[in-house]
Short mmCIF file of C-alpha atoms in Angstrom, two decimals:
data_model
loop_
_atom_site.label_atom_id
_atom_site.label_comp_id
_atom_site.label_asym_id
_atom_site.label_seq_id
_atom_site.Cartn_x
_atom_site.Cartn_y
_atom_site.Cartn_z
CA MET A 25 92.59 73.50 70.41
CA LYS A 26 94.50 70.27 71.12
CA LEU A 27 98.15 69.44 71.58
CA THR A 28 99.28 65.79 71.22
CA ILE A 29 102.71 64.98 72.73
CA LEU A 30 104.29 62.54 69.96
CA GLY A 31 107.74 62.50 71.51
CA SER A 32 109.20 64.12 74.81
CA GLY A 33 112.39 62.35 74.98
CA THR A 34 116.09 62.83 73.53
CA LEU A 35 118.12 61.60 70.66
CA PHE A 36 118.14 57.87 72.40
CA PRO A 37 114.63 56.64 72.03
CA THR A 38 112.77 54.14 74.37
CA LYS A 39 109.32 52.48 74.29
CA GLU A 40 108.17 55.47 76.83
CA ARG A 41 109.50 58.37 74.96
CA PHE A 42 110.58 59.14 71.66
CA PRO A 43 112.58 62.31 70.30
CA SER A 44 110.77 65.75 70.45
CA SER A 45 107.58 66.15 68.53
CA PHE A 46 104.07 67.68 69.35
CA LEU A 47 101.10 67.90 67.09
CA LEU A 48 99.04 71.20 67.53
CA GLU A 49 95.55 71.08 66.22
CA GLU A 50 92.88 73.79 65.87
CA GLY A 51 89.88 72.76 63.93
CA ASN A 52 91.23 71.13 60.68
CA VAL A 53 94.62 72.82 61.02
CA LYS A 54 97.46 70.71 62.17
CA ILE A 55 101.09 71.98 62.65
CA LEU A 56 104.00 70.04 63.87
CA LEU A 57 106.26 71.51 66.61
CA ASP A 58 109.65 69.77 65.69
CA CYS A 59 109.60 66.41 63.76
CA GLY A 60 112.16 64.18 65.58
CA HIS A 61 112.75 60.75 64.17
CA GLU A 62 109.73 58.41 64.73
CA ALA A 63 107.22 61.21 64.50
CA ILE A 64 105.70 59.61 61.47
CA ALA A 65 105.24 56.36 63.11
CA ARG A 66 103.47 58.15 65.96
CA LEU A 67 101.10 60.05 63.94
CA VAL A 68 100.26 56.87 61.86
CA GLU A 69 99.96 54.93 65.13
CA LEU A 70 97.62 57.57 66.46
CA GLY A 71 95.47 57.51 63.33
CA PHE A 72 96.58 60.73 61.65
CA ASP A 73 97.31 61.17 58.04
CA VAL A 74 100.67 62.84 57.66
CA ARG A 75 99.31 64.59 54.36
CA ASP A 76 96.94 66.57 56.68
CA ILE A 77 99.98 68.35 58.33
CA GLY A 78 99.73 71.99 57.01
CA ALA A 79 103.00 73.20 58.58
CA ILE A 80 106.24 72.10 60.68
CA PHE A 81 107.95 74.27 62.76
CA ILE A 82 111.65 73.11 63.23
CA SER A 83 113.61 74.77 66.42
CA HIS A 84 116.77 73.81 65.38
CA PHE A 85 119.13 71.10 63.02
CA HIS A 86 119.57 68.21 65.72
CA ALA A 87 118.27 65.12 64.45
CA ASP A 88 116.16 64.62 67.48
CA HIS A 89 114.15 67.69 66.46
CA ILE A 90 114.36 67.27 62.48
CA GLY A 91 115.17 63.68 61.82
CA ASP A 92 111.71 62.80 60.28
CA ALA A 93 111.11 65.97 58.67
CA PHE A 94 112.43 65.16 55.20
CA ASN A 95 110.72 61.60 55.54
CA LEU A 96 107.70 63.05 56.09
CA VAL A 97 107.60 65.01 52.77
CA TRP A 98 108.73 61.88 51.20
CA SER A 99 105.83 59.96 52.66
CA ARG A 100 103.47 62.67 51.54
CA PHE A 101 104.83 62.59 47.99
CA VAL A 102 104.44 58.72 47.40
CA GLY A 103 101.35 58.57 49.29
CA ASP A 104 99.75 61.04 46.67
CA LEU A 105 101.51 59.25 43.78
CA TYR A 106 99.93 55.79 44.81
CA GLU A 107 96.40 57.41 45.39
CA GLY A 108 96.47 59.70 42.25
CA LYS A 109 95.91 62.80 44.61
CA GLU A 110 97.14 66.45 44.14
CA HIS A 111 100.19 67.30 46.47
CA LYS A 112 99.10 69.81 49.25
CA LEU A 113 101.39 72.66 50.02
CA LEU A 114 103.58 72.01 53.20
CA VAL A 115 105.00 74.77 55.01
CA PHE A 116 108.31 74.92 56.80
CA LEU A 117 108.86 77.37 59.87
CA GLY A 118 112.40 77.48 61.43
CA PRO A 119 115.90 79.08 61.56
CA ARG A 120 117.83 80.64 58.78
CA THR A 121 119.55 78.35 56.19
CA LEU A 122 116.50 75.87 56.71
CA GLN A 123 115.71 75.90 53.08
CA GLU A 124 119.16 75.48 51.89
CA ARG A 125 119.78 72.66 54.35
CA PHE A 126 116.69 70.90 53.06
CA ARG A 127 117.97 71.32 49.22
CA LYS A 128 121.03 69.46 50.24
CA TRP A 129 118.91 66.74 52.08
CA ARG A 130 116.80 66.45 49.07
CA GLU A 131 119.92 65.91 46.93
CA ILE A 132 120.87 63.17 49.29
CA PHE A 133 117.61 61.23 49.67
CA TRP A 134 116.58 61.92 46.05
CA LEU A 135 112.92 62.90 45.41
CA GLU A 136 111.83 61.70 42.00
CA PRO A 137 113.61 63.56 39.15
CA GLY A 138 111.70 66.50 37.79
CA GLU A 139 108.89 66.33 40.31
CA GLU A 140 108.78 69.52 42.33
CA TYR A 141 106.96 69.13 45.61
CA PRO A 142 104.97 72.28 46.81
CA LEU A 143 106.97 73.51 49.68
CA GLU A 144 107.14 77.15 51.54
CA PHE A 145 109.71 78.20 53.82
CA HIS A 146 109.87 81.05 56.41
CA GLU A 147 113.04 81.46 58.28
CA GLY A 148 114.76 83.58 61.09
CA GLU A 149 112.22 85.98 63.26
CA PHE A 150 108.83 86.09 61.73
CA GLU A 151 105.17 85.84 62.48
CA TYR A 152 102.94 83.27 60.36
CA ALA A 153 99.26 82.60 60.42
CA LEU A 154 97.64 79.14 59.31
CA GLY A 155 93.93 79.25 60.13
CA ASP A 156 93.35 80.31 63.70
CA ILE A 157 96.85 79.34 64.82
CA ASN A 158 99.26 82.47 64.90
CA LEU A 159 102.90 81.85 65.39
CA ARG A 160 105.80 84.15 66.09
CA THR A 161 109.38 83.07 66.35
CA PHE A 162 112.18 84.44 68.58
CA PRO A 163 116.04 83.70 68.60
CA VAL A 164 117.28 81.11 71.07
CA LYS A 165 120.65 80.23 72.19
CA HIS A 166 121.26 76.57 72.32
CA VAL A 167 124.57 75.56 70.56
CA PRO A 168 127.01 78.17 68.84
CA TRP A 169 127.27 76.48 65.61
CA PHE A 170 123.94 76.75 64.15
CA GLU A 171 120.87 79.35 64.77
CA SER A 172 117.96 78.04 67.01
CA VAL A 173 114.49 79.62 67.40
CA GLY A 174 111.63 79.12 69.62
CA CYS A 175 108.05 80.09 69.09
CA ARG A 176 104.91 81.78 70.70
CA ILE A 177 101.60 80.45 69.49
CA ASN A 178 98.34 82.22 69.87
CA VAL A 179 95.30 80.16 69.36
CA GLY A 180 92.25 81.78 70.05
CA GLY A 181 93.67 83.73 72.81
CA LYS A 182 95.42 80.97 74.55
CA ILE A 183 99.00 80.88 74.56
CA ILE A 184 101.57 78.06 74.13
CA VAL A 185 105.30 78.73 74.33
CA TYR A 186 107.80 76.28 73.04
CA PRO A 187 111.55 77.45 73.30
CA GLY A 188 113.00 74.29 71.98
CA ASP A 189 116.38 73.51 73.55
CA ILE A 190 117.84 76.19 75.36
CA GLY A 191 120.72 76.57 77.65
CA SER A 192 122.04 79.21 80.37
CA SER A 193 123.62 80.99 77.44
CA HIS A 194 120.44 82.69 76.87
CA ASP A 195 119.55 85.72 78.63
CA PHE A 196 117.05 84.60 81.19
CA ASP A 197 115.11 87.94 81.65
CA ASP A 198 114.58 87.87 77.81
CA LEU A 199 113.29 84.48 77.98
CA VAL A 200 110.79 85.33 80.82
CA SER A 201 109.49 88.18 78.78
CA ARG A 202 108.97 85.59 75.73
CA VAL A 203 107.26 83.34 78.05
CA GLN A 204 105.21 85.84 80.20
CA GLY A 205 101.61 84.82 80.76
CA ALA A 206 101.65 81.66 78.61
CA ASP A 207 98.80 79.24 79.28
CA LEU A 208 101.06 76.34 78.48
CA LEU A 209 105.12 76.37 78.35
CA LEU A 210 106.79 73.22 76.83
CA ILE A 211 110.21 73.34 78.23
CA GLU A 212 113.18 71.07 78.11
CA ALA A 213 115.32 70.15 81.10
CA ASP A 214 118.12 67.88 80.02
CA ALA A 215 120.97 69.34 82.19
CA ASP A 216 122.07 68.16 85.62
CA LYS A 217 123.47 71.56 86.53
CA PRO A 218 123.43 74.64 84.61
CA SER A 219 124.89 74.32 81.07
CA PRO A 220 125.31 76.57 78.23
CA ASN A 221 123.24 74.18 76.02
CA HIS A 222 120.44 72.88 78.27
CA PHE A 223 118.26 73.83 81.15
CA THR A 224 117.86 72.14 84.34
CA PHE A 225 114.73 71.35 86.34
CA GLU A 226 115.12 74.24 88.50
CA GLN A 227 115.68 76.50 85.80
CA ALA A 228 112.56 75.50 84.06
CA ALA A 229 110.71 75.84 87.32
CA GLU A 230 111.99 79.25 87.78
CA LEU A 231 111.13 80.27 84.57
CA ALA A 232 107.59 79.16 84.89
CA GLN A 233 107.21 81.05 88.12
CA ARG A 234 108.64 84.34 87.04
CA ALA A 235 106.83 84.24 83.69
CA ASN A 236 103.47 83.49 85.55
CA VAL A 237 102.80 80.41 83.49
CA LYS A 238 99.41 78.53 84.17
CA GLN A 239 100.89 75.02 83.05
CA VAL A 240 104.05 73.57 82.26
CA VAL A 241 105.18 70.38 80.43
CA ILE A 242 108.78 69.33 81.17
CA VAL A 243 110.21 67.82 77.73
CA HIS A 244 113.37 66.37 76.30
CA ILE A 245 113.49 63.76 79.36
CA LYS A 246 116.54 61.54 79.64
CA PRO A 247 115.87 57.74 79.78
CA ILE A 248 117.61 57.18 82.96
CA PRO A 249 115.71 56.13 86.31
CA GLN A 250 117.17 59.01 88.48
CA TRP A 251 115.34 61.50 86.03
CA GLN A 252 112.09 60.74 87.72
CA GLU A 253 113.31 61.73 91.12
CA ARG A 254 114.81 64.97 89.38
CA ALA A 255 111.43 65.52 88.07
CA ARG A 256 109.83 65.27 91.67
CA GLU A 257 112.55 67.72 92.88
CA ALA A 258 111.61 70.19 90.06
CA GLY A 259 108.08 69.94 91.43
CA ALA A 260 109.07 70.79 95.06
CA ALA A 261 111.27 73.46 93.53
CA TYR A 262 108.40 75.06 91.44
CA LYS A 263 106.15 74.83 94.53
CA ALA A 264 108.80 76.48 96.72
CA ILE A 265 109.42 79.34 94.43
CA ASN A 266 105.89 79.89 93.52
CA LYS A 267 104.96 79.88 97.56
CA LYS A 268 107.30 83.08 97.95
CA ILE A 269 104.85 84.97 95.64
CA LYS A 270 101.51 83.52 96.49
CA ARG A 271 101.58 85.17 100.01
CA PRO A 272 98.25 85.24 101.94
CA LEU A 273 96.41 88.38 102.14
CA SER A 274 98.56 91.60 103.22
CA MET A 275 96.96 92.85 106.49
CA ARG A 276 98.83 95.95 106.32
CA LEU A 277 97.77 96.60 102.88
CA ALA A 278 94.04 95.79 103.72
CA ILE A 279 94.06 98.13 106.76
CA PHE A 280 95.71 101.00 104.64
CA TRP A 281 92.91 100.63 102.16
CA GLY A 282 90.49 100.66 105.07
CA LEU A 283 91.91 103.79 106.25
CA PHE A 284 92.33 105.27 102.63
CA PRO A 285 88.68 107.03 102.05
CA ASP A 286 89.32 109.28 105.36
CA LEU A 287 92.96 109.82 104.71
CA PHE A 288 92.09 110.81 101.25
CA ALA A 289 89.19 113.07 102.19
CA PHE A 290 90.45 114.69 105.40
CA GLY A 291 94.12 114.44 105.22
CA LEU A 292 94.57 117.61 103.07
CA SER A 293 92.24 119.73 105.30
CA PHE A 294 93.94 118.32 108.44
CA VAL A 295 97.31 119.61 107.31
CA TRP A 296 95.77 122.83 106.43
CA LEU A 297 94.11 123.24 109.65
CA PHE A 298 96.92 122.30 111.52
CA PHE A 299 99.31 124.66 109.73
CA ASN A 300 97.05 127.66 110.26
CA LEU A 301 96.13 127.13 113.80
CA ILE A 302 99.83 127.11 114.55
CA PHE A 303 101.42 129.28 112.14
CA GLY A 304 98.58 131.49 110.91
CA GLU A 305 95.87 133.65 112.11
CA LEU A 306 93.13 131.04 112.07
CA SER A 307 91.69 130.03 115.74
CA PHE A 308 89.18 127.64 116.84
CA SER A 309 86.32 129.88 117.03
CA ASP A 310 86.78 130.42 113.15
CA LEU A 311 86.18 126.83 112.39
CA PRO A 312 82.51 126.38 111.09
CA ARG A 313 80.15 124.02 112.93
CA PRO A 314 77.77 121.63 111.37
CA THR A 315 74.19 122.44 110.81
CA GLY A 316 70.99 120.11 110.45
CA VAL A 317 71.30 119.95 106.68
CA GLU A 318 74.64 119.61 105.27
CA PRO A 319 78.34 119.75 106.71
CA ALA A 320 78.52 123.38 107.16
CA PRO A 321 82.11 123.30 105.80
CA THR A 322 80.97 122.66 102.28
CA ASP A 323 79.70 126.33 101.91
CA THR A 324 82.50 128.12 103.79
CA LEU A 325 86.32 128.19 103.60
CA PRO A 326 87.73 126.70 99.95
CA ILE A 327 89.42 124.05 101.71
CA PHE A 328 86.25 122.44 102.98
CA ARG A 329 84.64 122.46 99.83
CA LEU A 330 87.58 120.68 98.39
CA THR A 331 87.46 118.22 101.45
CA SER A 332 83.83 117.54 100.32
CA LEU A 333 84.47 116.73 96.83
CA LEU A 334 87.55 114.51 97.92
CA TYR A 335 85.11 112.69 100.44
CA SER A 336 82.38 112.14 97.52
CA PHE A 337 85.12 110.61 95.44
CA SER A 338 86.78 108.30 98.15
CA HIS A 339 83.25 107.35 99.70
CA SER A 340 81.63 106.33 96.33
CA LEU A 341 80.87 102.84 95.48
CA ILE A 342 80.93 103.63 91.74
CA VAL A 343 84.55 105.02 92.27
CA PHE A 344 85.49 101.92 94.28
CA LEU A 345 84.07 99.60 91.77
CA PHE A 346 86.01 101.27 88.77
CA VAL A 347 89.29 101.43 90.64
CA PHE A 348 88.98 97.68 91.81
CA GLY A 349 87.94 96.49 88.27
CA VAL A 350 91.01 98.20 86.68
CA ALA A 351 93.54 96.94 89.50
CA ALA A 352 92.10 93.57 89.26
CA PHE A 353 92.47 93.51 85.61
CA LEU A 354 96.23 94.62 85.62
CA LEU A 355 97.04 92.32 88.66
CA ARG A 356 95.60 89.24 86.99
CA LEU A 357 97.46 90.36 83.83
CA LYS A 358 100.96 90.37 85.35
CA LEU A 359 100.72 88.51 88.50
CA ARG A 360 97.72 86.21 88.41
CA ARG A 361 96.08 87.21 91.56
CA THR A 362 93.24 89.48 92.68
CA PRO A 363 93.72 92.64 94.84
CA TRP A 364 91.33 91.61 97.68
CA GLU A 365 93.03 93.89 100.13
CA LEU A 366 91.10 96.61 98.28
CA GLY A 367 88.02 95.11 100.14
CA GLY A 368 89.04 97.61 103.06
CA TRP A 369 88.04 100.38 101.15
CA LEU A 370 84.58 98.50 100.28
CA ILE A 371 83.86 97.75 104.05
CA HIS A 372 84.72 101.23 105.12
CA ILE A 373 82.03 102.81 102.67
CA LEU A 374 79.57 100.22 103.69
CA ILE A 375 79.96 101.01 107.30
CA ASP A 376 79.88 104.68 106.79
CA ILE A 377 76.35 104.65 104.82
CA PRO A 378 74.36 103.86 107.83
CA THR A 379 76.61 105.71 110.20
CA HIS A 380 76.71 109.33 108.93
CA SER A 381 73.84 111.75 109.55
CA TYR A 382 73.36 114.85 107.68
CA LYS A 383 75.35 116.69 110.44
CA PHE A 384 78.55 114.72 109.65
CA TYR A 385 79.15 114.04 106.04
CA PRO A 386 76.35 111.85 105.02
CA THR A 387 78.04 109.18 102.53
CA PRO A 388 77.31 109.84 98.73
CA PHE A 389 77.77 106.26 97.93
CA LEU A 390 76.38 106.52 94.29
CA TRP A 391 78.45 109.78 93.33
CA PRO A 392 78.75 110.91 90.62
CA LEU A 393 75.71 109.13 88.97
CA SER A 394 73.46 110.22 92.15
CA ASP A 395 73.51 112.48 94.94
CA LEU A 396 71.62 110.01 97.03
CA LYS A 397 72.38 109.96 100.83
CA PHE A 398 71.10 108.41 104.00
CA ASP A 399 70.55 110.41 107.14
CA GLY A 400 72.02 107.53 109.35
CA PHE A 401 72.70 107.15 113.04
CA SER A 402 74.76 110.17 114.44
CA TRP A 403 78.19 109.40 115.53
CA GLY A 404 78.30 110.06 119.35
CA THR A 405 81.84 110.61 119.31
CA PRO A 406 84.68 110.37 116.82
CA TRP A 407 85.95 107.39 118.61
CA PHE A 408 83.39 105.49 116.53
CA LEU A 409 86.10 105.24 113.96
CA ILE A 410 87.60 102.35 116.03
CA ILE A 411 84.66 100.27 115.29
CA ASN A 412 84.87 100.88 111.56
CA TYR A 413 88.63 100.18 111.67
CA LEU A 414 88.38 97.10 114.01
CA ALA A 415 85.74 95.62 111.59
CA ILE A 416 88.26 95.58 108.95
CA ILE A 417 90.88 94.07 110.73
CA ILE A 418 88.73 91.30 111.86
CA VAL A 419 87.30 90.50 108.46
CA TYR A 420 90.75 90.50 107.22
CA TRP A 421 92.25 88.54 109.93
CA PHE A 422 89.52 85.80 109.43
CA LEU A 423 90.11 85.61 105.45
CA ARG A 424 94.04 85.38 106.20
CA LYS A 425 93.68 82.63 108.53
CA ARG A 426 91.18 80.79 106.13
CA ARG A 427 93.76 81.36 103.30
CA ARG A 428 96.62 79.67 105.51
CA ILE A 429 94.44 76.67 106.30
CA LEU A 430 93.65 76.11 102.52
CA ASP A 431 97.28 76.56 101.52
CA GLU A 432 98.16 73.71 104.24
CA LYS A 433 95.49 71.62 102.81
CA VAL A 434 97.02 72.06 99.29
CA GLY A 435 100.53 71.71 100.50
CA ALA A 436 99.66 68.16 102.04
CA ARG A 437 98.17 66.86 98.86
#
């Protein structure tokens, strides 16, 4: 996939920026996203044949987005006549009334009488596929006197979103959902302050952050010097906003997951024992004692049989890898981060494997695939828990410190 920016400026062209137009290529398929005036000149300058364009997406009817669309049809028509070639189908994608407006332009600009050029129109909200490029439109609020649409494009799993011109009158949460998870966002920033018709740099930055966009390209840039400074401010705003969610590793969460295996396995039995020792008829002499083979509780009271099952679940590397995989997939999908805090759980299991003997819950680290366990070093005292949890704290303190150092280096660039 290749995206060429033909124009990223406004209605007033300069030698640096032309009005909005973008060429998307996937293999031999080419689609224009908007077709502002000078789009044809830019295509020819870059060595493209305008007759190879398969479709044109029009976001709205302002001249800086559609000014060269009819000229492109005329150029293709005449070029085919000169070379005696058969006309290729050209597909127009855009807001409602696009075909009717095109008919009126055709009357004004006058294509050859009696010659019907092969055109196809898709209007409003729809999905359209050309080759491996899949495009879905969505309504956008820009100006009240005509309809506007944006598009979300999927090319081989890569997502590009182009809302066209959009203002503060559009529901921001709705736009976040339309842009969510995009690999590339083409977003305008034409306003000095929030406007019903155009976005500001800060709004563009906030949208990119909230929608977890990988890369942002600001378009519709005004040809005035101070706009470069505004662009730098937008980069700072995006960095500041993004930093709020890209926090270092959570020590509290890591410690929780370090404690989780034992809390999950023994929490219920501790509550049961406490309740029955205080309020029931159970006494300390009734509690089972470990034997030399397996923990005695597994074949006595039902609560201990349940504890043994919960222990097998929470101390299994197989279970951990499954939970980590699912959590990583969901968090990467939504927040683009990895749940490294779950590593506290892994550290707990790895420490328990050699430090549990058959007399005190040997670690079933391959459960439920295997009942393999090691007769590890016997815990001399339950205070050995301190070593376990202290190791987790030290590891994550080191990782968090390292993360902060990396963040400072990145921020200094």
